[in-house]
C-alpha cells in the first residue's frame, strides 16, 4: 500500500493564498498562437551592449568563477556609490551602506522581510509592479493600496498617503517611473510625502529601477530629498537602463544597520550575486554611459510615436514620462482589460497585458510596452486600430499618416 | 535634422510621416527637410543591403591597395577620379599608411576582377603598384552584422 503525499495540503497557506500572476495566464495562451507581435514584454528589446558582454567573457577566461563577498564586489559598490553621488548628490559608504543583490527583485524581498512584523502595513500605490503586494504578504505584512488614476495622471499625492495612515503603517513603497503606467512622481509631491514620512516615522522603500528612463523632467532620487536619506531604502539595478535583465544584478543602499540586517538574510539565502553579473555591472557603470544614452534616446522616440498613435486610434492615453510603457484607457470599447487583451490576441495577434494584472486600479486599461522595434510598433498599432474600430463601430481608419495631431481631440470625442 | 539623418541612416524606408510621428514634428516639415538634405547631397543615396552570398549568387569582390605618385596641383584626386569612374569599382578611399588608395572592386568571376586589375588599374599612369586581396567572407558591412545571430529571444510576456 502506498501513501500519496497531498502536496497541496503541504503548501503554507500564506503561499497558497497568493493569487497566481495575472500575466502567467496569458503565457499559456500565447504559446498556441503563432506570429504574434508582443507588446507584453517588460524588458528592453536591446541585447546587453557588446562591451559589457565582452568584459564578462574576458572575466570567465581569466577564471572569475568564484563567490564574492556577501556584500558583493567592493569595486562595484564603490562605483555605485560614485554614480549615486554624481547623479543625485547623495552619498553612500560602499563599505557598509550598499548591498549587491540578485536584481531589484531580491532587494525588495529582503527589505520587506527585514522590515515587516506580522500585521505591519505597507502603502502600495496602484497600479504598480506585480511583485509589490505579494512580497509584502509573504513577509507577513499587509498591503494598503493607494489608488492613483488616469484622471490625475496616476499621480501619488501626500493627501492620499495621509488618508491611508493607521497606527500600523510602517512603510511607503514608491516605484517611479512606474510600471505599468509610465508615470513619474513630481518633486513637490515627493517633498510632501517625505514630510509625512518624517512626521509619522515611516520608512520609504524606493524602487528606482527606471530612473534613467525618464523622458520628461528630471528624476528625483528619493534619498536625495532633505531628511530622506535616513529613512529610505533605495533599490536600483542594471536590468532596464543597461538592458541586463537576464544577468540578475541590482543593489540596495541605505542605513548601515539596515543593510547589515538585509545582508544577514542575503548571506544565507543567496550567498552573493553571481560574480559574472557583477563584473558585467562594473563594466556597465564604468564604460556604459554612451550606449545607455543611445538606447534611452530610442525609447524616447518610440514613446512619442506610440502615444500619438494610440490617441489617433481614439483611445485616451495618459502621457507616460518614464519607463517604456504606455497605459491606454480601453473602456470606450465596452470590454474589460482581460477581454480586450484576449480578443485582441485572438483576432489581431497582438499581445498586450491587461491592466488589472497591476491591481484593481488597472482595470479598464492595458499595458503596451514600447520596448519593441518601430516597425513592430507600427504594425501592432495598425492592428489595434482595426480592433478598436470594430469594437466601437467608430473611430478613424488609421492610414498611417500618423503624427497629425489635428484629428486627435475629434476622435476622442467621437469614441468615448 | 541630425535626428532625421540618424533615423534614415538606420532605416531608409521610413516615410516622412513616420519620421514626423517619431520625432513629434509635422509631416510637411520633415518632407521639406529631407528634400533639402537630398538637394545638398548630405543624403547622397538610399541603398539596400543585400546578402548575395545567401542567394548563392556568382559575385566576387576584392580589396585592392594602390600606390600612386601624386600629381602636381591635384595630388591624388585626379588618379582617384580616373579609378572611381569605372563601374566595377564600388568604393575608393584615400588612406594613410603603406598604400594610398583602397579600392573595392566587384565582378562576376575572379578572372574578371583579375583582368580589371591588371589591364585597367595596374597599367594606369601614375599607379606605381597594386596588391589585390580577394574577399573570402563578409562579416559586417555598413555597420550591420551580416549573420543575423541576435534574434529577439525574449519571452513574449514579461511583467
Ligand atoms: C518596477 C520594477 N521593479 C523591479 C523589477 C525587477 O527588476 P530586477 O530585474 O532588477 O529584479 C521590474 C521588472 O520588470 C520592474 O518593472
PDB file of C-alpha atoms in Angstrom, chain A residues 175-320:
ATOM      1  CA  UNK A 175       8.169  52.812  -7.682  1.00  0.00           C
ATOM      2  CA  UNK A 176       8.694  55.720 -10.052  1.00  0.00           C
ATOM      3  CA  UNK A 177       8.948  55.901 -13.003  1.00  0.00           C
ATOM      4  CA  UNK A 178       6.092  53.472 -12.774  1.00  0.00           C
ATOM      5  CA  UNK A 179       5.464  50.099 -14.346  1.00  0.00           C
ATOM      6  CA  UNK A 180       2.787  49.871 -15.871  1.00  0.00           C
ATOM      7  CA  UNK A 181       1.657  53.490 -16.255  1.00  0.00           C
ATOM      8  CA  UNK A 182       4.907  55.248 -17.139  1.00  0.00           C
ATOM      9  CA  UNK A 183       4.031  57.924 -14.588  1.00  0.00           C
ATOM     10  CA  UNK A 184       6.783  59.734 -12.748  1.00  0.00           C
ATOM     11  CA  UNK A 185       6.325  61.483  -9.458  1.00  0.00           C
ATOM     12  CA  UNK A 186       6.624  65.239  -9.162  1.00  0.00           C
ATOM     13  CA  UNK A 187       9.238  66.590  -6.823  1.00  0.00           C
ATOM     14  CA  UNK A 188       6.693  68.702  -4.985  1.00  0.00           C
ATOM     15  CA  UNK A 189       4.521  65.669  -4.208  1.00  0.00           C
ATOM     16  CA  UNK A 190       7.601  63.781  -3.123  1.00  0.00           C
ATOM     17  CA  UNK A 191       8.573  66.566  -0.760  1.00  0.00           C
ATOM     18  CA  UNK A 192       5.130  66.484   0.823  1.00  0.00           C
ATOM     19  CA  UNK A 193       5.218  62.714   1.124  1.00  0.00           C
ATOM     20  CA  UNK A 194       8.686  62.959   2.651  1.00  0.00           C
ATOM     21  CA  UNK A 195       7.351  65.375   5.242  1.00  0.00           C
ATOM     22  CA  UNK A 196       4.591  62.920   6.148  1.00  0.00           C
ATOM     23  CA  UNK A 197       7.078  60.072   6.340  1.00  0.00           C
ATOM     24  CA  UNK A 198       9.159  62.055   8.790  1.00  0.00           C
ATOM     25  CA  UNK A 199       6.173  63.149  10.862  1.00  0.00           C
ATOM     26  CA  UNK A 200       4.890  59.584  11.176  1.00  0.00           C
ATOM     27  CA  UNK A 201       8.248  57.839  11.340  1.00  0.00           C
ATOM     28  CA  UNK A 202       7.678  55.820   8.170  1.00  0.00           C
ATOM     29  CA  UNK A 203      10.276  54.023   6.077  1.00  0.00           C
ATOM     30  CA  UNK A 204      10.280  54.549   2.324  1.00  0.00           C
ATOM     31  CA  UNK A 205      11.302  51.744   0.016  1.00  0.00           C
ATOM     32  CA  UNK A 206      12.067  53.358  -3.295  1.00  0.00           C
ATOM     33  CA  UNK A 207      12.331  51.151  -6.383  1.00  0.00           C
ATOM     34  CA  UNK A 208      14.083  53.427  -8.872  1.00  0.00           C
ATOM     35  CA  UNK A 209      14.928  50.830 -11.485  1.00  0.00           C
ATOM     36  CA  UNK A 210      13.609  53.051 -14.279  1.00  0.00           C
ATOM     37  CA  UNK A 211      15.342  56.235 -13.064  1.00  0.00           C
ATOM     38  CA  UNK A 212      17.476  56.628 -16.173  1.00  0.00           C
ATOM     39  CA  UNK A 213      14.449  56.113 -18.397  1.00  0.00           C
ATOM     40  CA  UNK A 214      12.891  59.478 -17.633  1.00  0.00           C
ATOM     41  CA  UNK A 215      11.918  61.491 -20.701  1.00  0.00           C
ATOM     42  CA  UNK A 216      10.079  64.462 -19.281  1.00  0.00           C
ATOM     43  CA  UNK A 217      11.614  66.430 -16.447  1.00  0.00           C
ATOM     44  CA  UNK A 218      14.294  65.026 -14.208  1.00  0.00           C
ATOM     45  CA  UNK A 219      14.183  62.019 -11.978  1.00  0.00           C
ATOM     46  CA  UNK A 220      14.315  62.820  -8.262  1.00  0.00           C
ATOM     47  CA  UNK A 221      16.074  60.238  -6.166  1.00  0.00           C
ATOM     48  CA  UNK A 222      14.013  59.875  -3.016  1.00  0.00           C
ATOM     49  CA  UNK A 223      17.012  59.661  -0.697  1.00  0.00           C
ATOM     50  CA  UNK A 224      18.350  62.946  -2.082  1.00  0.00           C
ATOM     51  CA  UNK A 225      15.436  64.858  -0.516  1.00  0.00           C
ATOM     52  CA  UNK A 226      16.027  66.646   2.796  1.00  0.00           C
ATOM     53  CA  UNK A 227      15.975  64.164   5.672  1.00  0.00           C
ATOM     54  CA  UNK A 228      15.104  61.213   3.453  1.00  0.00           C
ATOM     55  CA  UNK A 229      18.455  59.516   3.229  1.00  0.00           C
ATOM     56  CA  UNK A 230      17.915  58.485   6.857  1.00  0.00           C
ATOM     57  CA  UNK A 231      14.595  56.779   6.207  1.00  0.00           C
ATOM     58  CA  UNK A 232      14.876  55.458   2.678  1.00  0.00           C
ATOM     59  CA  UNK A 233      15.927  52.113   1.304  1.00  0.00           C
ATOM     60  CA  UNK A 234      16.986  52.826  -2.219  1.00  0.00           C
ATOM     61  CA  UNK A 235      16.698  49.960  -4.694  1.00  0.00           C
ATOM     62  CA  UNK A 236      18.106  50.041  -8.169  1.00  0.00           C
ATOM     63  CA  UNK A 237      19.742  47.781 -10.703  1.00  0.00           C
ATOM     64  CA  UNK A 238      21.051  47.242 -14.162  1.00  0.00           C
ATOM     65  CA  UNK A 239      18.164  45.372 -15.782  1.00  0.00           C
ATOM     66  CA  UNK A 240      16.439  48.246 -17.534  1.00  0.00           C
ATOM     67  CA  UNK A 241      18.961  51.030 -18.009  1.00  0.00           C
ATOM     68  CA  UNK A 242      21.715  48.785 -19.326  1.00  0.00           C
ATOM     69  CA  UNK A 243      19.498  46.120 -20.923  1.00  0.00           C
ATOM     70  CA  UNK A 244      20.745  43.499 -18.467  1.00  0.00           C
ATOM     71  CA  UNK A 245      17.579  41.750 -17.279  1.00  0.00           C
ATOM     72  CA  UNK A 246      18.912  38.221 -17.521  1.00  0.00           C
ATOM     73  CA  UNK A 247      22.081  38.918 -15.574  1.00  0.00           C
ATOM     74  CA  UNK A 248      20.224  39.334 -12.305  1.00  0.00           C
ATOM     75  CA  UNK A 249      22.109  42.077 -10.582  1.00  0.00           C
ATOM     76  CA  UNK A 250      20.989  45.111  -8.620  1.00  0.00           C
ATOM     77  CA  UNK A 251      21.663  46.827  -5.328  1.00  0.00           C
ATOM     78  CA  UNK A 252      20.181  48.216  -2.145  1.00  0.00           C
ATOM     79  CA  UNK A 253      21.529  51.353  -0.482  1.00  0.00           C
ATOM     80  CA  UNK A 254      20.572  52.586   2.951  1.00  0.00           C
ATOM     81  CA  UNK A 255      21.363  52.855   6.612  1.00  0.00           C
ATOM     82  CA  UNK A 256      24.266  50.582   7.594  1.00  0.00           C
ATOM     83  CA  UNK A 257      22.380  48.770  10.375  1.00  0.00           C
ATOM     84  CA  UNK A 258      19.572  48.036   7.994  1.00  0.00           C
ATOM     85  CA  UNK A 259      21.883  46.941   5.181  1.00  0.00           C
ATOM     86  CA  UNK A 260      23.632  44.663   7.697  1.00  0.00           C
ATOM     87  CA  UNK A 261      20.280  43.064   8.525  1.00  0.00           C
ATOM     88  CA  UNK A 262      19.482  42.578   4.849  1.00  0.00           C
ATOM     89  CA  UNK A 263      22.922  41.104   4.349  1.00  0.00           C
ATOM     90  CA  UNK A 264      22.199  38.581   7.101  1.00  0.00           C
ATOM     91  CA  UNK A 265      19.354  37.057   5.083  1.00  0.00           C
ATOM     92  CA  UNK A 266      21.194  37.502   1.802  1.00  0.00           C
ATOM     93  CA  UNK A 267      24.275  35.628   3.040  1.00  0.00           C
ATOM     94  CA  UNK A 268      22.214  32.577   3.958  1.00  0.00           C
ATOM     95  CA  UNK A 269      19.676  32.561   1.170  1.00  0.00           C
ATOM     96  CA  UNK A 270      21.741  33.860  -1.733  1.00  0.00           C
ATOM     97  CA  UNK A 271      25.337  33.975  -0.503  1.00  0.00           C
ATOM     98  CA  UNK A 272      26.197  36.503  -3.174  1.00  0.00           C
ATOM     99  CA  UNK A 273      25.064  37.761  -6.549  1.00  0.00           C
ATOM    100  CA  UNK A 274      26.726  35.899  -9.453  1.00  0.00           C
ATOM    101  CA  UNK A 275      30.249  37.166  -9.986  1.00  0.00           C
ATOM    102  CA  UNK A 276      29.925  37.191 -13.783  1.00  0.00           C
ATOM    103  CA  UNK A 277      26.954  39.522 -13.469  1.00  0.00           C
ATOM    104  CA  UNK A 278      28.797  41.729 -11.002  1.00  0.00           C
ATOM    105  CA  UNK A 279      31.773  42.033 -13.329  1.00  0.00           C
ATOM    106  CA  UNK A 280      29.421  42.971 -16.147  1.00  0.00           C
ATOM    107  CA  UNK A 281      27.662  45.540 -13.976  1.00  0.00           C
ATOM    108  CA  UNK A 282      31.024  47.077 -13.133  1.00  0.00           C
ATOM    109  CA  UNK A 283      31.809  47.418 -16.834  1.00  0.00           C
ATOM    110  CA  UNK A 284      28.368  48.937 -17.414  1.00  0.00           C
ATOM    111  CA  UNK A 285      28.932  51.642 -14.817  1.00  0.00           C
ATOM    112  CA  UNK A 286      32.475  52.374 -15.914  1.00  0.00           C
ATOM    113  CA  UNK A 287      32.025  52.479 -19.669  1.00  0.00           C
ATOM    114  CA  UNK A 288      28.357  52.035 -20.454  1.00  0.00           C
ATOM    115  CA  UNK A 289      27.058  55.588 -20.403  1.00  0.00           C
ATOM    116  CA  UNK A 290      27.094  56.319 -24.111  1.00  0.00           C
ATOM    117  CA  UNK A 291      25.464  53.044 -25.152  1.00  0.00           C
ATOM    118  CA  UNK A 292      22.871  53.538 -22.450  1.00  0.00           C
ATOM    119  CA  UNK A 293      22.044  57.014 -23.660  1.00  0.00           C
ATOM    120  CA  UNK A 294      21.586  55.681 -27.191  1.00  0.00           C
ATOM    121  CA  UNK A 295      19.076  53.109 -26.021  1.00  0.00           C
ATOM    122  CA  UNK A 296      17.209  55.684 -23.985  1.00  0.00           C
ATOM    123  CA  UNK A 297      17.059  58.049 -26.949  1.00  0.00           C
ATOM    124  CA  UNK A 298      15.397  55.265 -28.903  1.00  0.00           C
ATOM    125  CA  UNK A 299      12.805  54.606 -26.208  1.00  0.00           C
ATOM    126  CA  UNK A 300      12.126  58.327 -26.139  1.00  0.00           C
ATOM    127  CA  UNK A 301      11.382  58.416 -29.855  1.00  0.00           C
ATOM    128  CA  UNK A 302       9.124  55.396 -29.684  1.00  0.00           C
ATOM    129  CA  UNK A 303       7.272  56.907 -26.753  1.00  0.00           C
ATOM    130  CA  UNK A 304       6.182  59.860 -28.843  1.00  0.00           C
ATOM    131  CA  UNK A 305       5.212  57.643 -31.740  1.00  0.00           C
ATOM    132  CA  UNK A 306       3.221  55.279 -29.538  1.00  0.00           C
ATOM    133  CA  UNK A 307       1.326  57.900 -27.579  1.00  0.00           C
ATOM    134  CA  UNK A 308       0.403  59.851 -30.713  1.00  0.00           C
ATOM    135  CA  UNK A 309      -0.740  56.699 -32.431  1.00  0.00           C
ATOM    136  CA  UNK A 310      -2.812  55.439 -29.515  1.00  0.00           C
ATOM    137  CA  UNK A 311      -4.596  58.762 -29.304  1.00  0.00           C
ATOM    138  CA  UNK A 312      -5.146  58.791 -33.024  1.00  0.00           C
ATOM    139  CA  UNK A 313      -6.784  55.401 -32.742  1.00  0.00           C
ATOM    140  CA  UNK A 314      -9.188  57.045 -30.340  1.00  0.00           C
ATOM    141  CA  UNK A 315      -8.038  55.599 -27.047  1.00  0.00           C
ATOM    142  CA  UNK A 316      -7.391  58.157 -24.318  1.00  0.00           C
ATOM    143  CA  UNK A 317      -3.839  57.741 -23.126  1.00  0.00           C
ATOM    144  CA  UNK A 318      -2.078  59.426 -20.259  1.00  0.00           C
ATOM    145  CA  UNK A 319       1.307  60.696 -21.388  1.00  0.00           C
ATOM    146  CA  UNK A 320       3.946  58.417 -19.883  1.00  0.00           C
TER     147      UNK A 320
END
